[in-house]
PDB file of C-alpha atoms in Angstrom:
ATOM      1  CA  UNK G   1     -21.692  24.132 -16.905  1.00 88.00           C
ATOM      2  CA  UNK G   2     -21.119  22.454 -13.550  1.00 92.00           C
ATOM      3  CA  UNK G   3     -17.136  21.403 -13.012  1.00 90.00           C
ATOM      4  CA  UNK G   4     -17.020  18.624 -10.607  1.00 87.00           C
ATOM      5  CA  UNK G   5     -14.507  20.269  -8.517  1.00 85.00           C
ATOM      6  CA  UNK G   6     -16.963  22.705  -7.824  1.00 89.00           C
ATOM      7  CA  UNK G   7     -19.197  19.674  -5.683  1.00 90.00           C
ATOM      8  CA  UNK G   8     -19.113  17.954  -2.693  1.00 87.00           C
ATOM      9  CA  UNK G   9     -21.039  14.571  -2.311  1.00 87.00           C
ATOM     10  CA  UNK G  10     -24.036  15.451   0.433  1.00 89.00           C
ATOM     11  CA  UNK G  11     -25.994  11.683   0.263  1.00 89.00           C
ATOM     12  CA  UNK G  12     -26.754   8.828  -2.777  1.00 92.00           C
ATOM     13  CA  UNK G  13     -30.498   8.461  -3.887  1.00 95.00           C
ATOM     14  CA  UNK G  14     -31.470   4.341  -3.155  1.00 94.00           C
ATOM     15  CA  UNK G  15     -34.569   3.709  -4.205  1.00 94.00           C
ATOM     16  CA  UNK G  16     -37.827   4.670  -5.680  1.00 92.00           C
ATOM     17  CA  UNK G  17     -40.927   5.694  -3.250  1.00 91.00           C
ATOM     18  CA  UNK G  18     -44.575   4.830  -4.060  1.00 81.00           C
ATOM     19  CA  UNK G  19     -45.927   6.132  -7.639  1.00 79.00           C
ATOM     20  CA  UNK G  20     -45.949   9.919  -8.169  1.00 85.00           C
ATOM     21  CA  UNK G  21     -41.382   9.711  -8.266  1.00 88.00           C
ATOM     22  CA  UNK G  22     -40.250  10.814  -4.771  1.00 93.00           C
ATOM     23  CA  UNK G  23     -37.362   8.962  -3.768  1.00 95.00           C
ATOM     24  CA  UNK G  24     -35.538   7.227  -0.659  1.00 94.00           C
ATOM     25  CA  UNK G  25     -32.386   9.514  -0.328  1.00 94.00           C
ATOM     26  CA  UNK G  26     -29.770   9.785   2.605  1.00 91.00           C
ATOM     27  CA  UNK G  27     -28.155  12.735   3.402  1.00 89.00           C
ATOM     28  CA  UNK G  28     -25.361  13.932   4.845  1.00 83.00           C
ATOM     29  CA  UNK G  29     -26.108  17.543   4.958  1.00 84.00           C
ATOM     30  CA  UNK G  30     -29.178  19.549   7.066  1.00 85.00           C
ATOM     31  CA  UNK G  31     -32.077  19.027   4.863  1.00 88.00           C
ATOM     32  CA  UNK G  32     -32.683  22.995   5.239  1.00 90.00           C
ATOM     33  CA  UNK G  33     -29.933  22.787   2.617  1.00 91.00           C
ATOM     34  CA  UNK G  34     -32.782  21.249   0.015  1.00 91.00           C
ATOM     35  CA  UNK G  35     -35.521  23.080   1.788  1.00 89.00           C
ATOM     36  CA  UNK G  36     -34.029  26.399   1.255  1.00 91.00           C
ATOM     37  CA  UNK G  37     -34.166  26.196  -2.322  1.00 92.00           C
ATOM     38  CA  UNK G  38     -30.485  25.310  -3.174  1.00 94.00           C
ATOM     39  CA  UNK G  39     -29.695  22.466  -6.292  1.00 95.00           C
ATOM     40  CA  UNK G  40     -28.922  19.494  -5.750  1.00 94.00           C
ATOM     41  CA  UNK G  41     -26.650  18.117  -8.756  1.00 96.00           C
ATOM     42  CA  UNK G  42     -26.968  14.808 -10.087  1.00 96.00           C
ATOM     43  CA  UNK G  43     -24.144  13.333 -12.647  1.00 95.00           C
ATOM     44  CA  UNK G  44     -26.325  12.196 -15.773  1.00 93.00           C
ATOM     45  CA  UNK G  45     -24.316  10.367 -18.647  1.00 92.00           C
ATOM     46  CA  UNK G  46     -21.365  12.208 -17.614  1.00 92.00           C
ATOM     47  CA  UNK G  47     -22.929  15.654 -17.280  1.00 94.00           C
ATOM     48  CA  UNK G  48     -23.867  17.427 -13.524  1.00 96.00           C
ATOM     49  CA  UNK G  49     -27.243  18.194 -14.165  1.00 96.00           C
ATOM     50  CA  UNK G  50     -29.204  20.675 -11.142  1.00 96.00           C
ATOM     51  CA  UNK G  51     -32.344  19.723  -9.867  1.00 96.00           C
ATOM     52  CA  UNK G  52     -34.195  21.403  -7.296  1.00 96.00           C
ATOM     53  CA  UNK G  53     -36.822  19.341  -4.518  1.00 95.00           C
ATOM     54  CA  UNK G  54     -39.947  20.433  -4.583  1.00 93.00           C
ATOM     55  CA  UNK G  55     -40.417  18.646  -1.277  1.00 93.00           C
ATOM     56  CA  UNK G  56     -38.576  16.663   1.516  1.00 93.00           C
ATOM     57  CA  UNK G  57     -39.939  14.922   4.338  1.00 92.00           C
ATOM     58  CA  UNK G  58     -37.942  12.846   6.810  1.00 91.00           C
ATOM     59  CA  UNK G  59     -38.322   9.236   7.432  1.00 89.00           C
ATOM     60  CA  UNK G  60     -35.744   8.777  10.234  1.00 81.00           C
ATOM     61  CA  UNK G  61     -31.977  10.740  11.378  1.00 79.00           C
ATOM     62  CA  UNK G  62     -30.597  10.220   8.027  1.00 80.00           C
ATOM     63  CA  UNK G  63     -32.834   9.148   5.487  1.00 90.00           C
ATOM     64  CA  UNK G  64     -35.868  11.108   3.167  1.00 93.00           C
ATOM     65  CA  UNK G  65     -38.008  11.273   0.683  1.00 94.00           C
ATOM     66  CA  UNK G  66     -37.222  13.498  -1.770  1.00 95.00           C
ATOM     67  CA  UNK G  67     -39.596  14.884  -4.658  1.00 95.00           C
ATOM     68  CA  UNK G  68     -37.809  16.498  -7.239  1.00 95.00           C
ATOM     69  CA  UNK G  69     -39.518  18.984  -9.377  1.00 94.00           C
ATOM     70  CA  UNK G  70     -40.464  17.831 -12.985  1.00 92.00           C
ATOM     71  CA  UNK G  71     -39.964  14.145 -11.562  1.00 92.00           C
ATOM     72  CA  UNK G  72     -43.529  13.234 -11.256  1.00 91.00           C
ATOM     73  CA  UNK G  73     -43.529   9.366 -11.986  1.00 92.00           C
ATOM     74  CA  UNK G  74     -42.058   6.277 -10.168  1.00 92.00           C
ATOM     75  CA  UNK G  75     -40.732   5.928 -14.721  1.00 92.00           C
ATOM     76  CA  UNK G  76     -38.714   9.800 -13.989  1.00 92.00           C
ATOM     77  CA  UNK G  77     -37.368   8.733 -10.180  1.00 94.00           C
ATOM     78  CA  UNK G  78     -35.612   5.439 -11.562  1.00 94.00           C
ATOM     79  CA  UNK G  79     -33.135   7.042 -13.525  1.00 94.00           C
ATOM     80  CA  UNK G  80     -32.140   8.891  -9.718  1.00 95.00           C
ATOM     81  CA  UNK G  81     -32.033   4.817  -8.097  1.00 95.00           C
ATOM     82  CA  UNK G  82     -28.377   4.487  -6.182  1.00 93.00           C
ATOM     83  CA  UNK G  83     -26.744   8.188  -7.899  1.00 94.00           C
ATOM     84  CA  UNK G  84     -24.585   9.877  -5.752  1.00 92.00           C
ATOM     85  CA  UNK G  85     -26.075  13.342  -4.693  1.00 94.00           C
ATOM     86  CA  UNK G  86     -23.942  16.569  -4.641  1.00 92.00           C
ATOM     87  CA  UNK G  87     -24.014  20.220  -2.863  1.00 92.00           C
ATOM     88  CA  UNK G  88     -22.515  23.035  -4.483  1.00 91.00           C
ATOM     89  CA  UNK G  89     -19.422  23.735  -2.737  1.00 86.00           C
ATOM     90  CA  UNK G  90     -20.091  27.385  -2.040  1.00 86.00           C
ATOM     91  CA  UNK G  91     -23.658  27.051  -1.278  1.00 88.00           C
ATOM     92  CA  UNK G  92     -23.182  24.395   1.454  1.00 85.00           C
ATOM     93  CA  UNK G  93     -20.865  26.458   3.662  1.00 79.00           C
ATOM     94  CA  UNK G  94     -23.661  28.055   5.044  1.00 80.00           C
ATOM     95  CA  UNK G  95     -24.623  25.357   6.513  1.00 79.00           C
ATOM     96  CA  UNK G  96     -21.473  24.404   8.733  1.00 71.00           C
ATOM     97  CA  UNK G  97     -20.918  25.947  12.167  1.00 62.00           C
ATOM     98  CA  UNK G  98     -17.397  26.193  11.420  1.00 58.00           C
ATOM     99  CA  UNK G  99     -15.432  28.728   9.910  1.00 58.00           C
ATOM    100  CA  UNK G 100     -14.947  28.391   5.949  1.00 58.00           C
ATOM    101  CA  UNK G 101     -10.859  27.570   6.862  1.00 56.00           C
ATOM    102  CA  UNK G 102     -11.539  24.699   9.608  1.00 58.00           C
ATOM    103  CA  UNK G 103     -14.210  22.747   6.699  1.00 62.00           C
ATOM    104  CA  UNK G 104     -12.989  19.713   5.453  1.00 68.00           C
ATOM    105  CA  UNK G 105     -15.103  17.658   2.988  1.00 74.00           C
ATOM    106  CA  UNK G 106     -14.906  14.204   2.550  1.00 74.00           C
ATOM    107  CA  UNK G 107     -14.091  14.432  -0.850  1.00 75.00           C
ATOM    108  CA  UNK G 108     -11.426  16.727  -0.516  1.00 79.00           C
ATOM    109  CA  UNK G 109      -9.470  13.769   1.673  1.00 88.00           C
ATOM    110  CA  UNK G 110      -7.767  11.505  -1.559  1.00 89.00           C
ATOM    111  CA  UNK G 111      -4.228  12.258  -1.950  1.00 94.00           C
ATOM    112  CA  UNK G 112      -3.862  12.886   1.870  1.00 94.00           C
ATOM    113  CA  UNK G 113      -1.022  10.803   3.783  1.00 96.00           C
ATOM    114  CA  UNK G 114      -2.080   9.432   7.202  1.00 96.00           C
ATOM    115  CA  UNK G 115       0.646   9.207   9.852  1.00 95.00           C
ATOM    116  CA  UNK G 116      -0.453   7.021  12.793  1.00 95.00           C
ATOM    117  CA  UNK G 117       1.021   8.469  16.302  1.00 94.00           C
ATOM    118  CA  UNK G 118       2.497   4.927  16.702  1.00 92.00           C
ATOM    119  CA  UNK G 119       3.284   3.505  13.343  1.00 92.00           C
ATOM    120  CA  UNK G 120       4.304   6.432  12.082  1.00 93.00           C
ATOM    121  CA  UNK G 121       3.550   6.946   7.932  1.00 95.00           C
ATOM    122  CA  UNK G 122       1.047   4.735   7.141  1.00 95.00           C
ATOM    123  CA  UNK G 123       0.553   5.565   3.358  1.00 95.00           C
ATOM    124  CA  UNK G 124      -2.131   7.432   1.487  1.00 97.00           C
ATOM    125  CA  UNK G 125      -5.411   7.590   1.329  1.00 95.00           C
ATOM    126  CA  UNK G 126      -6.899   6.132  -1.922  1.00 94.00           C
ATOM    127  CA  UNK G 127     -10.333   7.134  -1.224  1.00 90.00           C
ATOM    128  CA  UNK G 128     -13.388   6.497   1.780  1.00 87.00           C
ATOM    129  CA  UNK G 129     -15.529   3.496   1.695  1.00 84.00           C
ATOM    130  CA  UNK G 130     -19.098   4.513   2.492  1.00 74.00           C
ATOM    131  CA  UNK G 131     -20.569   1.792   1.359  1.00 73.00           C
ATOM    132  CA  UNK G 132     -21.283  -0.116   4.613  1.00 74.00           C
ATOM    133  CA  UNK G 133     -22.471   1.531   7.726  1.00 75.00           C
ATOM    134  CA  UNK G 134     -18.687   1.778   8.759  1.00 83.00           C
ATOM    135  CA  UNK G 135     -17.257   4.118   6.491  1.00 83.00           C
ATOM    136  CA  UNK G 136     -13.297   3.374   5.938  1.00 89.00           C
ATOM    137  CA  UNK G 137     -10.380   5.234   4.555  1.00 92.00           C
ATOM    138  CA  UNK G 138      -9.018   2.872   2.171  1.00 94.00           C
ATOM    139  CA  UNK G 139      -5.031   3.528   2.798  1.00 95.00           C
ATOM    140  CA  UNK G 140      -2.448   2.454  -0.049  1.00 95.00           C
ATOM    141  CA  UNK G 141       0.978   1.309   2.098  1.00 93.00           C
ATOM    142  CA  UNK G 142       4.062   2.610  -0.169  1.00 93.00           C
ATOM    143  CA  UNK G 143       4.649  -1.409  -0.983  1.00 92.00           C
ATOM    144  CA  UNK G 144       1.294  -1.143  -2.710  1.00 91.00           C
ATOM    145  CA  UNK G 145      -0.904  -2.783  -0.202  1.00 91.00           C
ATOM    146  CA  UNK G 146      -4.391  -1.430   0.975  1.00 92.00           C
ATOM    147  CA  UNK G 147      -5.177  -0.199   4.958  1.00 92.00           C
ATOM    148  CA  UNK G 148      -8.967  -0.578   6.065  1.00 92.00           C
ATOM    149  CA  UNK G 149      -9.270   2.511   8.856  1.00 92.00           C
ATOM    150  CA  UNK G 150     -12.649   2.838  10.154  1.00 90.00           C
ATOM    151  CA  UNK G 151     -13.116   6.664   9.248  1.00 89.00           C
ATOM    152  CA  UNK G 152     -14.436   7.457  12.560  1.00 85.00           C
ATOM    153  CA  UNK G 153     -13.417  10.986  14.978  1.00 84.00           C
ATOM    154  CA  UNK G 154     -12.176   8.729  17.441  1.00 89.00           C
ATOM    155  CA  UNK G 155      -9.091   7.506  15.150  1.00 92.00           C
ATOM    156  CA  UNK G 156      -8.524  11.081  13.794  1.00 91.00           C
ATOM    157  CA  UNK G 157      -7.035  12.927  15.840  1.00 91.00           C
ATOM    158  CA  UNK G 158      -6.527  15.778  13.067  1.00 90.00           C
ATOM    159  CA  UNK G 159      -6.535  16.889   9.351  1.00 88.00           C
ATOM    160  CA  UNK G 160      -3.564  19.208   8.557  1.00 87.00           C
ATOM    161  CA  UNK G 161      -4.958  20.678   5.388  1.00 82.00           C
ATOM    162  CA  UNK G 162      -2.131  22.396   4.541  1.00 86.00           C
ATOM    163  CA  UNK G 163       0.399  19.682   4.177  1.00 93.00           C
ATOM    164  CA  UNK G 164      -2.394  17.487   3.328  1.00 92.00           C
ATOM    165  CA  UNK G 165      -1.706  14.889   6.233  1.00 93.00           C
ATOM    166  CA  UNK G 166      -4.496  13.115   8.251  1.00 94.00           C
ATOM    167  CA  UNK G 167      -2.726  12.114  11.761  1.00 95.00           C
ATOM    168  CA  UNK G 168      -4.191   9.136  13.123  1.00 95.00           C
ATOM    169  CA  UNK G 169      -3.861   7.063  16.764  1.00 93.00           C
ATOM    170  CA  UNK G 170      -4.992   3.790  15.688  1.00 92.00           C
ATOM    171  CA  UNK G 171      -5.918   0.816  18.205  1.00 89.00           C
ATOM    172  CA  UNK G 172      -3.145  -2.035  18.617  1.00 86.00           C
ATOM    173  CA  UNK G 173      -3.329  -4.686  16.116  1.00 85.00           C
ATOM    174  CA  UNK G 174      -5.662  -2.751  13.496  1.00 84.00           C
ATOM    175  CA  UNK G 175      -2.360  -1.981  10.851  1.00 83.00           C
ATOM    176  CA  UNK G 176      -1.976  -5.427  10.819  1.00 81.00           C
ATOM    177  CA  UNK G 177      -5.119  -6.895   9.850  1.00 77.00           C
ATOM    178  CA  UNK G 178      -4.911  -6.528   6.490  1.00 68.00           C
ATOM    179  CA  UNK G 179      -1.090  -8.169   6.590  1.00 64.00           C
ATOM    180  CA  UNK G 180      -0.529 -10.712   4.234  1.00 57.00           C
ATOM    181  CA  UNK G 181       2.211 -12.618   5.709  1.00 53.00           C
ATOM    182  CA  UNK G 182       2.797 -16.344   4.656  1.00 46.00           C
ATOM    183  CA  UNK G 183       2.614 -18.478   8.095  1.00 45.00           C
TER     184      UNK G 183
END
């Protein structure tokens, strides 16, 4: 059995793709990844359940379509429409160009504080927003409020994964944007 701490999200299916059940996927990951014969796991009614493409072609920098074997029908590819698409963890270090130590996914990130260079602690981070073309790091402030930081290399200026702190140098004005003061 697949134990979700054992996955790392690599790209969300969208929609269905002509009749015989490929599907619009984007990825995150090198599609030599798929192409190489590695699963892909899929969460079905609270199970991860491996499936394997049989082929992927690309249809621009991030996007594909994706035809997963024994999924032959546009009836099969709808039950994939908008599920979130996972590597195994150990497979998909081989395709980083970083040491194992120095690889930080995404999903490893909740939990971490952020400490801006000016602001100082900022509060933690709840969990990254991918769901716009902007992804943001949704930060909870210790008085309970939420922090919208574009989740973007030019903000970070690095993940200390041993104390589990992102340190951040955040434009002028950007903390308080979300600030809910009474005027």
């Amino acid at each position: 059995m697949i134990r979700e701490e054992e996955l790392v999200e690599i790209g969300k299916f969208q929609k269905t793709h002509a009749l015989k059940g490929e599907l619009n996927a984007i990825l995150d990951i090198d599609p030599d990844y798929l192409e190489d014969g590695n699963p892909i796991v899929v969460n079905i009614d609270g199970i991860f359940v491996p499936f394997y493409a049989e082929s992927v072609r690309s249809k621009g920098a991030t996007s594909f379509l994706i035809q997963l074997s024994g999924q032959n029908s546009i009836e099969d590819a709808r039950n994939f429409v908008n599920k979130t698409i996972y590597g195994l963890r150990k497979n998909l270090l081989d395709y980083y160009d970083s040491p194992e130590e120095e690889i930080v996914f995404d999903s490893d990130l909740p939990g971490y504080e952020v400490i801006d260079s000016e602001h100082g602690p900022l509060g933690v981070l709840e969990h990254i927003d991918d769901t716009t073309i902007n992804a943001l790091m949704v930060v909870e402030t210790p008085d309970g409020n939420e922090i919208y930081i574009p989740y973007n290399e030019d903000f970070i200026d690095s993940i200390d994964d041993e104390k589990k702190i992102i340190f951040t140098s955040l434009p002028e004005g950007l903390v308080d944007l979300n600030d809910k003061k009474d005027e």
